[in-house]
Short mmCIF file of C-alpha atoms in Angstrom, two decimals:
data_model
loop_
_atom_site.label_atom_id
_atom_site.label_comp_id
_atom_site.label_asym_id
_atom_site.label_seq_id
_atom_site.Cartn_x
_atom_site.Cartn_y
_atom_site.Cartn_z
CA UNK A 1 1.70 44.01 -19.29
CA UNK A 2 3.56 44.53 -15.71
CA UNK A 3 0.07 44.25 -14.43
CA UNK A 4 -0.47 40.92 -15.80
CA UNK A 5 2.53 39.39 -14.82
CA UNK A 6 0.75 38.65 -11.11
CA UNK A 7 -1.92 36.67 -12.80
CA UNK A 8 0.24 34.94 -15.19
CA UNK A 9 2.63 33.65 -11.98
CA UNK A 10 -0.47 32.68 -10.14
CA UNK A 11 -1.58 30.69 -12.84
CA UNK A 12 1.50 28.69 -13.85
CA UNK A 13 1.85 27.76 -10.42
CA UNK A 14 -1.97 26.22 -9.99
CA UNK A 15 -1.02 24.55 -12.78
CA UNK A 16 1.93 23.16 -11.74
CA UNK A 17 0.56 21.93 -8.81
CA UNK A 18 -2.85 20.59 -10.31
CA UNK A 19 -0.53 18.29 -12.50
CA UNK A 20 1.49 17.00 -9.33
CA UNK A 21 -2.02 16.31 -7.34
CA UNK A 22 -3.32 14.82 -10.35
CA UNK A 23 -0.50 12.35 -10.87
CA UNK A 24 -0.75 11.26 -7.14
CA UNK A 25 -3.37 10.77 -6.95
CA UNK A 26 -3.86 7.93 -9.65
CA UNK A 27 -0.83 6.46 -7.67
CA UNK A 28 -2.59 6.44 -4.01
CA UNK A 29 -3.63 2.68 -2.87
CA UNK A 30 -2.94 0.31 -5.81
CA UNK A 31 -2.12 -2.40 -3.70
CA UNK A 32 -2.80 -4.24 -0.14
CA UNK A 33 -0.02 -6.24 1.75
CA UNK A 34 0.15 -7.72 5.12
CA UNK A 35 2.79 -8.67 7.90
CA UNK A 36 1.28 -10.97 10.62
CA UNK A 37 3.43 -12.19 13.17
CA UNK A 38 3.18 -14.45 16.21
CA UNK A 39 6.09 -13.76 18.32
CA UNK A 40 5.29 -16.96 21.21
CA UNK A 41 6.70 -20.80 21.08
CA UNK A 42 5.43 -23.63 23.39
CA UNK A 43 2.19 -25.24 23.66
CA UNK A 44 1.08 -22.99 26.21
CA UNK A 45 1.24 -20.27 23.34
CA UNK A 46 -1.48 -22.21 21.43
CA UNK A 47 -4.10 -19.55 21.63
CA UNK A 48 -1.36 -16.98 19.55
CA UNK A 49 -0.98 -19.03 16.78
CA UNK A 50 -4.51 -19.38 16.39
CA UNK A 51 -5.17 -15.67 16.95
CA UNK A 52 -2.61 -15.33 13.71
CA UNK A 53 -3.81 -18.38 11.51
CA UNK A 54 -7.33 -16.92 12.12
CA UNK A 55 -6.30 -12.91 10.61
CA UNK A 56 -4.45 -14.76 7.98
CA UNK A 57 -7.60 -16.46 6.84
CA UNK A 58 -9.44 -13.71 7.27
CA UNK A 59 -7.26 -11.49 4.14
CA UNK A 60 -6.63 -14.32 2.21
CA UNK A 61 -10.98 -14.89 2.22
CA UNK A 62 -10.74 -10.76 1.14
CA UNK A 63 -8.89 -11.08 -1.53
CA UNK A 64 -5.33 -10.62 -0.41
CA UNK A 65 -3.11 -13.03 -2.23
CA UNK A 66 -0.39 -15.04 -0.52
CA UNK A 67 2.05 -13.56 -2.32
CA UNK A 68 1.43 -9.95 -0.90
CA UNK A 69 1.10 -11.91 2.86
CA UNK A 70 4.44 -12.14 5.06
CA UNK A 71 3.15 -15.00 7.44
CA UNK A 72 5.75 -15.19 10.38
CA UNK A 73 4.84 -17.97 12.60
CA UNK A 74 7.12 -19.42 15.48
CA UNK A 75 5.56 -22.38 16.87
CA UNK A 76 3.57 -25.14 14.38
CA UNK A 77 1.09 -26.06 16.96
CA UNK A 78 -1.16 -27.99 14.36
CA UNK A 79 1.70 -30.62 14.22
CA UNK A 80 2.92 -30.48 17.64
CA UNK A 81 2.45 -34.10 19.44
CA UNK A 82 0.08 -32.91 21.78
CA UNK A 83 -2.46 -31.56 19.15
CA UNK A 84 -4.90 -34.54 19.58
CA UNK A 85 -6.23 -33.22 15.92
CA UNK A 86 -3.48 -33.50 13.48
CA UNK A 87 -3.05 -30.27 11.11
CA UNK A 88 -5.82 -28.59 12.29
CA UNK A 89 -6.43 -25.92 14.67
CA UNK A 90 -9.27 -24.53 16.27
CA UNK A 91 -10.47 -21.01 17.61
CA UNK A 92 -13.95 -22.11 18.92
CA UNK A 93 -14.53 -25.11 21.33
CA UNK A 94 -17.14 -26.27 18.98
CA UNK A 95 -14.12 -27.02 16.28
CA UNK A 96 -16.20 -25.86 13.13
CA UNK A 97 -13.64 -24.02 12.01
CA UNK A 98 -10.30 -25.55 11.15
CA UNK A 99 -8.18 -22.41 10.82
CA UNK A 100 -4.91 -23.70 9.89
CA UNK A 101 -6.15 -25.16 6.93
CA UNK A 102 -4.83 -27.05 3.60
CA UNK A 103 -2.85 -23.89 2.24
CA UNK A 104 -1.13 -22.03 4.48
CA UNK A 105 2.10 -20.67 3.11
CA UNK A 106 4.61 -19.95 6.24
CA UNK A 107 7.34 -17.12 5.30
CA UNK A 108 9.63 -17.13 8.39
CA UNK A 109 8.94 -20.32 10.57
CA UNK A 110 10.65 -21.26 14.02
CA UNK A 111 13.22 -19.68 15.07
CA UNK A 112 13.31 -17.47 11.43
CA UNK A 113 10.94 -15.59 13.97
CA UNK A 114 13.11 -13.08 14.90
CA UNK A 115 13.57 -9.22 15.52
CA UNK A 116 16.21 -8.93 13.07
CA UNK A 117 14.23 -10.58 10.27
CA UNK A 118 10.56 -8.50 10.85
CA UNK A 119 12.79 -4.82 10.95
CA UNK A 120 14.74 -6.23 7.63
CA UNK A 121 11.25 -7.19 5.85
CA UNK A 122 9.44 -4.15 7.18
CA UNK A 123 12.84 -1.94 6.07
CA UNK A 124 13.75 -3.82 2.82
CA UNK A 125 17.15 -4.15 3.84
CA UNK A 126 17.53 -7.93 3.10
CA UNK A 127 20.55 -10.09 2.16
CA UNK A 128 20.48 -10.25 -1.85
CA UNK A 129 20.40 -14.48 -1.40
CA UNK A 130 16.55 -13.72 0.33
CA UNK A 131 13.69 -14.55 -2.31
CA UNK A 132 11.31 -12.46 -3.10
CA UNK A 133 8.73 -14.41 -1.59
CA UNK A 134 10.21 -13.47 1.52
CA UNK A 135 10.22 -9.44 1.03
CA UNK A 136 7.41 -7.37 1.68
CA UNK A 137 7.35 -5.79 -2.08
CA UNK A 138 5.37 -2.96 -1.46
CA UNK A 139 5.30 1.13 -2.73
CA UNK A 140 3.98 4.00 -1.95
CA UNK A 141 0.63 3.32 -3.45
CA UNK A 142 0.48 -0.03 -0.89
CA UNK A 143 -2.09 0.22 2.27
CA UNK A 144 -0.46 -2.10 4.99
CA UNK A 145 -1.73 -4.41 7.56
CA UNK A 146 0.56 -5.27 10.30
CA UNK A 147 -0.60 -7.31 12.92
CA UNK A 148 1.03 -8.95 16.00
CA UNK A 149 0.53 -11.02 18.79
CA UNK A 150 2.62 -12.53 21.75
CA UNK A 151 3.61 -11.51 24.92
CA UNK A 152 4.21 -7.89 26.02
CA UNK A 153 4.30 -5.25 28.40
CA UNK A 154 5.67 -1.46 29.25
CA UNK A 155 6.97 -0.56 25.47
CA UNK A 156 7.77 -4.35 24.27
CA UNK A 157 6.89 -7.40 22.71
CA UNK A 158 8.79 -10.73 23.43
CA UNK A 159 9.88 -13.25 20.67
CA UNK A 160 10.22 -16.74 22.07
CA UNK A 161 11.13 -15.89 25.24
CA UNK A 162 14.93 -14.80 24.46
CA UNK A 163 14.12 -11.41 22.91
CA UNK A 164 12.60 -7.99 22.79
CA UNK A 165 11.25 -6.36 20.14
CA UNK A 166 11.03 -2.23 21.79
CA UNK A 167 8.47 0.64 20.81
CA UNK A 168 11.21 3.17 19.44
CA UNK A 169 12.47 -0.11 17.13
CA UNK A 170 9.61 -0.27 15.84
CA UNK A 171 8.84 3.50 15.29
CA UNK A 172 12.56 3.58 13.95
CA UNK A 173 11.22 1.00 11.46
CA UNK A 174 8.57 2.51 10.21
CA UNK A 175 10.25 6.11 9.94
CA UNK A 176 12.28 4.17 7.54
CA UNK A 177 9.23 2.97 5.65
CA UNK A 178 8.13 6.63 5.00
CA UNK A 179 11.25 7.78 3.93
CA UNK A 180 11.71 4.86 1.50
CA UNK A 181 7.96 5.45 0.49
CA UNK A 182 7.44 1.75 1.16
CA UNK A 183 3.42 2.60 1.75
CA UNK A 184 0.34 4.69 1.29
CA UNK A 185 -1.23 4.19 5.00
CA UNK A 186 -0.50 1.20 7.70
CA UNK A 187 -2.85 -0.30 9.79
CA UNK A 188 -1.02 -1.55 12.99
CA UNK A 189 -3.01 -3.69 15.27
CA UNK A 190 -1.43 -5.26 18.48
CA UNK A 191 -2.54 -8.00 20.72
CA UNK A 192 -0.15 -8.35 23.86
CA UNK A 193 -0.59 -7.29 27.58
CA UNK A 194 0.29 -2.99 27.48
CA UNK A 195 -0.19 -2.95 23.60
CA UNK A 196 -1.17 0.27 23.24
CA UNK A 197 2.43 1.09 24.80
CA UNK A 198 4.33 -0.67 21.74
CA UNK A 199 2.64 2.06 19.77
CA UNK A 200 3.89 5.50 22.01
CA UNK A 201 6.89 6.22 20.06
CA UNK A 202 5.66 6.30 16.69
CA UNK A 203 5.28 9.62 14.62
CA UNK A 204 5.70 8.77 11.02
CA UNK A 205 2.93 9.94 8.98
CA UNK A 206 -0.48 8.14 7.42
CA UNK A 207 -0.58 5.66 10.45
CA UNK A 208 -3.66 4.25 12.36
CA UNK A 209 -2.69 2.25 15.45
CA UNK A 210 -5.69 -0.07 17.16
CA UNK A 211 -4.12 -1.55 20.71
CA UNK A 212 -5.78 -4.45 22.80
CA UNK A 213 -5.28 -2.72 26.01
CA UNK A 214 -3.90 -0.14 27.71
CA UNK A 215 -0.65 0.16 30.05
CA UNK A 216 -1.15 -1.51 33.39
CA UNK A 217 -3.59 -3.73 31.56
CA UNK A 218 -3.19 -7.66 30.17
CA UNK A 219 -4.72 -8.63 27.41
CA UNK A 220 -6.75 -11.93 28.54
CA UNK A 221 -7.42 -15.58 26.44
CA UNK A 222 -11.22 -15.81 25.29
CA UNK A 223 -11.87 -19.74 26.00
CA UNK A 224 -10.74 -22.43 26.71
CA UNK A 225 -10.79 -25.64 25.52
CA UNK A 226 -10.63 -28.55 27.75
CA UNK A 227 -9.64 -31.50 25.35
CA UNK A 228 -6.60 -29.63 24.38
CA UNK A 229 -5.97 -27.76 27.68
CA UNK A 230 -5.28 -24.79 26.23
CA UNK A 231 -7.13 -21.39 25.84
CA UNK A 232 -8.00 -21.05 21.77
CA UNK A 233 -8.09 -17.60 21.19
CA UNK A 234 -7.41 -13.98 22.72
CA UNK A 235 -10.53 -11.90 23.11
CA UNK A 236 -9.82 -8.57 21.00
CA UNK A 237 -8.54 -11.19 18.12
CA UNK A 238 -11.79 -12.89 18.71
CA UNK A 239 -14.13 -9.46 18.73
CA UNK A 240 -12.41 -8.65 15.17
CA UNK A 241 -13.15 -11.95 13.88
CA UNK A 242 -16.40 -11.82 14.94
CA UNK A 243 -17.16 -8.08 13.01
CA UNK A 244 -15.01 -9.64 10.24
CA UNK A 245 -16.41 -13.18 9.53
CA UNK A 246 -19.62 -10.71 8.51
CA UNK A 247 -17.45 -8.58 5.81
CA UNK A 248 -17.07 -9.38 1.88
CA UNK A 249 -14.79 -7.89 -0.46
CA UNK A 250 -17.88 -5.59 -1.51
CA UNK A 251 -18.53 -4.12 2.35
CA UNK A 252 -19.31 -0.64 3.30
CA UNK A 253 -17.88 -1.51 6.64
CA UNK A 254 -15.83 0.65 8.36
CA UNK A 255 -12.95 0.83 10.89
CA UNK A 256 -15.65 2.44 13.48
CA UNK A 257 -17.82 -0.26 12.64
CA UNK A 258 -15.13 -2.32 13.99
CA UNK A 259 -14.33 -0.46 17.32
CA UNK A 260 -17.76 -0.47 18.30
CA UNK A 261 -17.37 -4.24 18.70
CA UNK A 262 -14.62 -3.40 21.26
CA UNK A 263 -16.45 -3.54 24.66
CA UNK A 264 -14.15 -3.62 28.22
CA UNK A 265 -17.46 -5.85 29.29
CA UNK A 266 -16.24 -8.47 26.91
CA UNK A 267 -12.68 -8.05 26.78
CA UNK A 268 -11.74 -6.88 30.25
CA UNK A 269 -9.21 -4.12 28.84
CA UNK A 270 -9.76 -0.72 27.13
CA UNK A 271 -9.22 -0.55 23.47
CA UNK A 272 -6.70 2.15 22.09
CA UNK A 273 -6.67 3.67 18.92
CA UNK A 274 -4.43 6.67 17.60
CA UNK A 275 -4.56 8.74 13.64
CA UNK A 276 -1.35 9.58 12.95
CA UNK A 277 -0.94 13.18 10.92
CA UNK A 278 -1.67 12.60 7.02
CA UNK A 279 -4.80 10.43 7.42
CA UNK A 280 -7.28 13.42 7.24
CA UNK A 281 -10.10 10.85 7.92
CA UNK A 282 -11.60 9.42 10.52
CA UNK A 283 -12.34 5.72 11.38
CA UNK A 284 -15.77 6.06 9.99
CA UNK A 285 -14.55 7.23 6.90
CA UNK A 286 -11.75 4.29 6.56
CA UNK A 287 -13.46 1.31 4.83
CA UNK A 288 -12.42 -1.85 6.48
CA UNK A 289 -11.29 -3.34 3.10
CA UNK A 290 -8.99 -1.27 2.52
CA UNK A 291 -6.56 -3.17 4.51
CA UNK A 292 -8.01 -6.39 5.27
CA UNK A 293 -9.22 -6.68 1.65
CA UNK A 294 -7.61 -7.10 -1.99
CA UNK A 295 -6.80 -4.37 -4.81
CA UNK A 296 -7.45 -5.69 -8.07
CA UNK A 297 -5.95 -3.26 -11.12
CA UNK A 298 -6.57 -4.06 -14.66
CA UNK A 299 -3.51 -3.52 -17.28
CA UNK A 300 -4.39 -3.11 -20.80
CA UNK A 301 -2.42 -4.62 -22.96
CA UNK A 302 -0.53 -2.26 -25.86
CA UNK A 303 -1.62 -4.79 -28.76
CA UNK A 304 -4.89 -7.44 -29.43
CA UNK A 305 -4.94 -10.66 -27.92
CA UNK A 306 -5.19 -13.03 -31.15
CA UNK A 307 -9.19 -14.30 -30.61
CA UNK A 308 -10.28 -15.11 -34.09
CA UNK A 309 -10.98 -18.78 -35.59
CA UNK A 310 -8.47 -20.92 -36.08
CA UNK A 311 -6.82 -21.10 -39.56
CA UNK A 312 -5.97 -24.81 -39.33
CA UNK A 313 -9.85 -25.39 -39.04
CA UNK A 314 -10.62 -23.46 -42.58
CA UNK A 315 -7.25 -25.20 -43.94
CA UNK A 316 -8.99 -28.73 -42.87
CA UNK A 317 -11.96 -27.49 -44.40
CA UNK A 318 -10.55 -26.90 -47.57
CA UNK A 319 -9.11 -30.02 -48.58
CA UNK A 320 -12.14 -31.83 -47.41
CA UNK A 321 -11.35 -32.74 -44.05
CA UNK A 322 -15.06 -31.14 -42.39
CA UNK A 323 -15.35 -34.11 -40.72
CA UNK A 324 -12.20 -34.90 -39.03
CA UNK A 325 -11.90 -32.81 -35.20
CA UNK A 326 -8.40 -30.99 -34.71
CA UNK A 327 -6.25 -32.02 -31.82
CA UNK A 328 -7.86 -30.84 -28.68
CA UNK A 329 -4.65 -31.00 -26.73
CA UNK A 330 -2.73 -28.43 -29.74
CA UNK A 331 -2.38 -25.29 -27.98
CA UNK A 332 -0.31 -23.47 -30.60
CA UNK A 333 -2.32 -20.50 -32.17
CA UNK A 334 -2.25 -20.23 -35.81
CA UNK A 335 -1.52 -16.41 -37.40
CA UNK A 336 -4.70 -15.55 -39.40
CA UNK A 337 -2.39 -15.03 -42.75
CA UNK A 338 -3.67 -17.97 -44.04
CA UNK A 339 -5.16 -17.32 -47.54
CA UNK A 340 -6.38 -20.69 -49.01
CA UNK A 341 -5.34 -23.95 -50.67
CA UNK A 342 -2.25 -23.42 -52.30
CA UNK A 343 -0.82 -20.82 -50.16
CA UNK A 344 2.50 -21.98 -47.51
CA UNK A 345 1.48 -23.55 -44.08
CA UNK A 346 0.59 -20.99 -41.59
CA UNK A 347 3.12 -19.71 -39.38
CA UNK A 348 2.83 -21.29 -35.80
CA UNK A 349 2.77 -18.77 -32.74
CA UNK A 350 4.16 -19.96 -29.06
CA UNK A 351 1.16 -19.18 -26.85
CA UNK A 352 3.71 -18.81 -23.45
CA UNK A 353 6.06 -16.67 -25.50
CA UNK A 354 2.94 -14.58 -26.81
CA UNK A 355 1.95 -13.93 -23.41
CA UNK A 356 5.53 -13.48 -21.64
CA UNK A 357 6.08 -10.82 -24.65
CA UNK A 358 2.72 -8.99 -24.16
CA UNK A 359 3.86 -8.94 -20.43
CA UNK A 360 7.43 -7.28 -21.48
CA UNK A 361 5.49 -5.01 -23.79
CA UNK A 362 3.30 -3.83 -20.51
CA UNK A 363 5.66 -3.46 -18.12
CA UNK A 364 7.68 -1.62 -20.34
CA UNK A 365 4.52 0.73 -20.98
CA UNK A 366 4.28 1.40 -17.46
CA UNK A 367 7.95 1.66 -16.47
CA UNK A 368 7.50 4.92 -18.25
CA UNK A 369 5.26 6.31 -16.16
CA UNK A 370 6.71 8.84 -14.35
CA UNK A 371 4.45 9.44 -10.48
CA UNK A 372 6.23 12.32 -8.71
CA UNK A 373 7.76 11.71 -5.15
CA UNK A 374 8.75 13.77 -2.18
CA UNK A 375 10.86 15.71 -4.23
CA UNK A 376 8.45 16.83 -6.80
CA UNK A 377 6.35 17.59 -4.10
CA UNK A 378 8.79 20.00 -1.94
CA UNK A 379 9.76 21.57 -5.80
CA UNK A 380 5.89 22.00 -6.59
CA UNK A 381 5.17 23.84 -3.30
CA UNK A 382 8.17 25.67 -3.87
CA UNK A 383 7.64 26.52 -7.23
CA UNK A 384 4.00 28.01 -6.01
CA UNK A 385 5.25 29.76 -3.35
CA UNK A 386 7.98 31.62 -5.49
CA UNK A 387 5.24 32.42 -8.39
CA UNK A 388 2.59 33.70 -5.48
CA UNK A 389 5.54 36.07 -3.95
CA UNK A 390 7.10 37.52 -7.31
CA UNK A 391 3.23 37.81 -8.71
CA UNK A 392 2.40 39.71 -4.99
CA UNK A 393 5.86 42.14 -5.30
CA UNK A 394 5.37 42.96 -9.02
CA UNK A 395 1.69 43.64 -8.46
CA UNK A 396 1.99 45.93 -6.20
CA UNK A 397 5.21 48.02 -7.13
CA UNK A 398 3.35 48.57 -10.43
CA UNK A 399 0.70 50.08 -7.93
CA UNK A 400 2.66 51.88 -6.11
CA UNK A 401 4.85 53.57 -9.13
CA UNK A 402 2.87 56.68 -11.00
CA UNK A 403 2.52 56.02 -14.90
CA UNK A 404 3.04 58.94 -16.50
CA UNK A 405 4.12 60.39 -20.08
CA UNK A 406 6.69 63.03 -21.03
CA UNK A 407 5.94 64.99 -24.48
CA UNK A 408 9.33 66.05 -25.28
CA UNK A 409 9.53 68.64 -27.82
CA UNK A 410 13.08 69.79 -27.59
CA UNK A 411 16.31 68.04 -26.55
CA UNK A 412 16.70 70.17 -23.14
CA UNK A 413 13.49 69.31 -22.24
CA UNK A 414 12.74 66.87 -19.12
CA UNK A 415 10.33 65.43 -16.49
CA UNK A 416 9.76 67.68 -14.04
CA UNK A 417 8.77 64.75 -11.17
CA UNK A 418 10.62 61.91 -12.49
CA UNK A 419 11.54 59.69 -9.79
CA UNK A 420 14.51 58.79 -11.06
CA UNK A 421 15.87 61.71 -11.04
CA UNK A 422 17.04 63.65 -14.32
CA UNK A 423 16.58 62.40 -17.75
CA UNK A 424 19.42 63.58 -20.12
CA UNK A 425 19.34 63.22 -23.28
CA UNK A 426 22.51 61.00 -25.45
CA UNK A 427 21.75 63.46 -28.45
CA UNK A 428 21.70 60.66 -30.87
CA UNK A 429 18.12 60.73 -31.12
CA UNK A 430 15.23 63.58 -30.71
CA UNK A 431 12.70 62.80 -28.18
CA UNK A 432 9.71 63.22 -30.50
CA UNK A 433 7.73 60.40 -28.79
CA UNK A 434 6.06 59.97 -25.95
CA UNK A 435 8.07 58.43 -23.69
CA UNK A 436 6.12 56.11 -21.25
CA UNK A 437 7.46 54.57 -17.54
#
């Protein structure tokens, strides 16, 4: 049996740990969110807003639903008096493409556009009076893509012109976001002159950082267009777009796919990328959807959605009404309890409230769910590690102590090599038995 202990130790602790990776891993990427910011005002800046309108179509044509977008945009250029085009904007000279729109849903507009307000959503440490529309709702089962564009340079990016958003805010923020498990991975792309230096200071986990140019280097405009005045679009934004335009939901495309498209011949800067620890992949392994594109989860609901034929038709029916068409615009669904003519009127069921309590009845089922966090982690491995050692010491003092058996046939007698030194007998019993240790 002392032999066996080992083994047994081992074994609860695989298991332990089996049931932790398990769990986890039906949590890991349920969900997609994304945090776009433009960071520039003034008509000069047109090409910025247009970089951002254009990445926001881009997820929203992917599947990512506004309400999992945080849109912060600081200038409306479409409406500005200048705009010779009224609510539209353009990131080709050849204007097929109106990028801004008939749905764009702005989050933070103006001056919302602040430092204060992108560290609070990326944080969750809002004001209770902000909406929900307004937070970035994510979890740890949430891949997240932040992008921004503006000006930069040496560990910065400026916000219209009065402030500075610095590389170890930014790290700060996002060590914040790991310890709050506010995400599964984050893909952080920057456009500015120096990007890749807004990225230095980071070091929390499961992040992948792709940088427009390098320090010492600007990131330059792509064209310009000569009826506006203004340059359209920046020319990393404009090599994604171009890789991306050529991606559906269903796309085997990956993030190398995309950084092949990243040529110093086109852009006139050196694209930066860094894998931050906990992403044991590399960029050819990391689909491009899984940031740029939407999750969809199915729920299944605890009870059966009433589908059958509707009782009010057979009651019709019955009383000879075949002929006569029921009230297309009657939504109510009838219970099927109805048993003939004769029997009481069928009892009338709210379709909204049917729904709104099947949606109670699911989020309760899931509320349940228990998916184990840092701490169940740092317990599991601890756990192991505690079952490996004891299992390792017990295994080999049994080795290491002789088994041996006395045959005691009077009460003086005793073990000549015990190593415990002398065995006396109590005298309240005769040692008649082999005696085993």
């Amino acid at each position: 049996m002392v032999r066996l202990l080992p083994v047994l130790l081992v074994v609860l602790g695989c298991v332990s740990l089996c049931s932790v990776l398990e769990a986890a891993q039906q949590q890991q990427h349920s969900s997609n969110f994304a945090v776009l910011v433009s960071s520039s005002r003034s008509w000069r800046n047109y090409r910025h807003t247009s970089n951002l309108l254009s990445i926001y179509r881009t997820v929203k044509r992917l599947g990512i639903p506004d309400s999992n977008i945080l849109l912060f945009l600081a200038d409306d250029h479409a409406c500005n008096p200048r705009n010779p085009w009224k609510a539209t904007m353009y990131k080709s000279d050849d204007h097929a493409l109106n990028v801004y729109g008939d749905n764009v849903e702005v989050d933070y507009r103006g001056y919302e556009v602040t430092i204060e307000n992108l560290l609070r959503v990326l944080t969750g440490r809002h004001d209770p009076a902000v909406p929900k529309s307004k937070r970035l709702l994510s979890d740890r089962g949430s891949n997240i893509l932040i992008y921004m564009t503006g000006h930069g340079g040496d560990e910065f990016l400026k916000f219209q012109d009065v402030a500075e958003l610095l590389a170890q805010d930014l790290a700060d923020a996002l060590d914040q976001m790991t310890e709050k498990e506010r995400y599964n991975e984050v893909l952080l792309m920057v456009e500015t002159c120096e990007a890749n230096t807004l990225t230095n200071r980071i070091t929390a986990p499961r992040i992948i950082t792709m940088a427009s140019s390098l320090k010492g280097e600007s990131s330059y405009s792509y064209r310009n267009d000569y009826t506006l005045g203004q340059a359209l679009v920046d020319r990393f934004t404009h090599a994604t777009l171009e890789f991306a335009e050529k991606v559906d939901l269903s796309s085997e495309a990956t993030l190398q796919d995309l950084v092949s498209n990243y040529r110093f011949s086109a852009m006139s800067s050196h694209y930066a990328h860094r894998i931050l620890p906990g992403i044991n992949r590399s960029l050819s392994e990391v689909k491009l959807t899984e940031f740029f594109g939407g999750v969809s989860t199915a729920h299944l609901l605890p009870q059966a959605y009433p589908l059958g034929r509707r009782p009010d038709l057979n009651q019709h029916n019955q009383h000879g009404l075949q002929g006569q068409q029921p009230d297309p615009a009657d939504s109510r669904i009838r219970s099927p309890a109805f048993q003939g003519h004769g029997s009481p009127k069928p009892q009338e069921l709210n379709l909204g409230a049917f729904l709104l309590e099947q949606q109670q009845q699911t989020q309760q089922h899931y509320a349940r769910v228990q998916v184990p966090g840092q701490q169940d982690w740092v317990l599991t491995a601890a756990v192991v590690c505690l079952c490996v050692v004891l299992g390792s010491a017990s295994f080999f003092s049994s080795k290491s102590q002789p088994v041996f058996s006395v045959e005691a046939t009077s009460r003086t007698e005793r073990p000549p090599s015990s190593p415990f030194g002398e065995v006396k007998n109590s005298g309240d019993f005769p040692l008649s038995h082999p005696v085993v240790i």
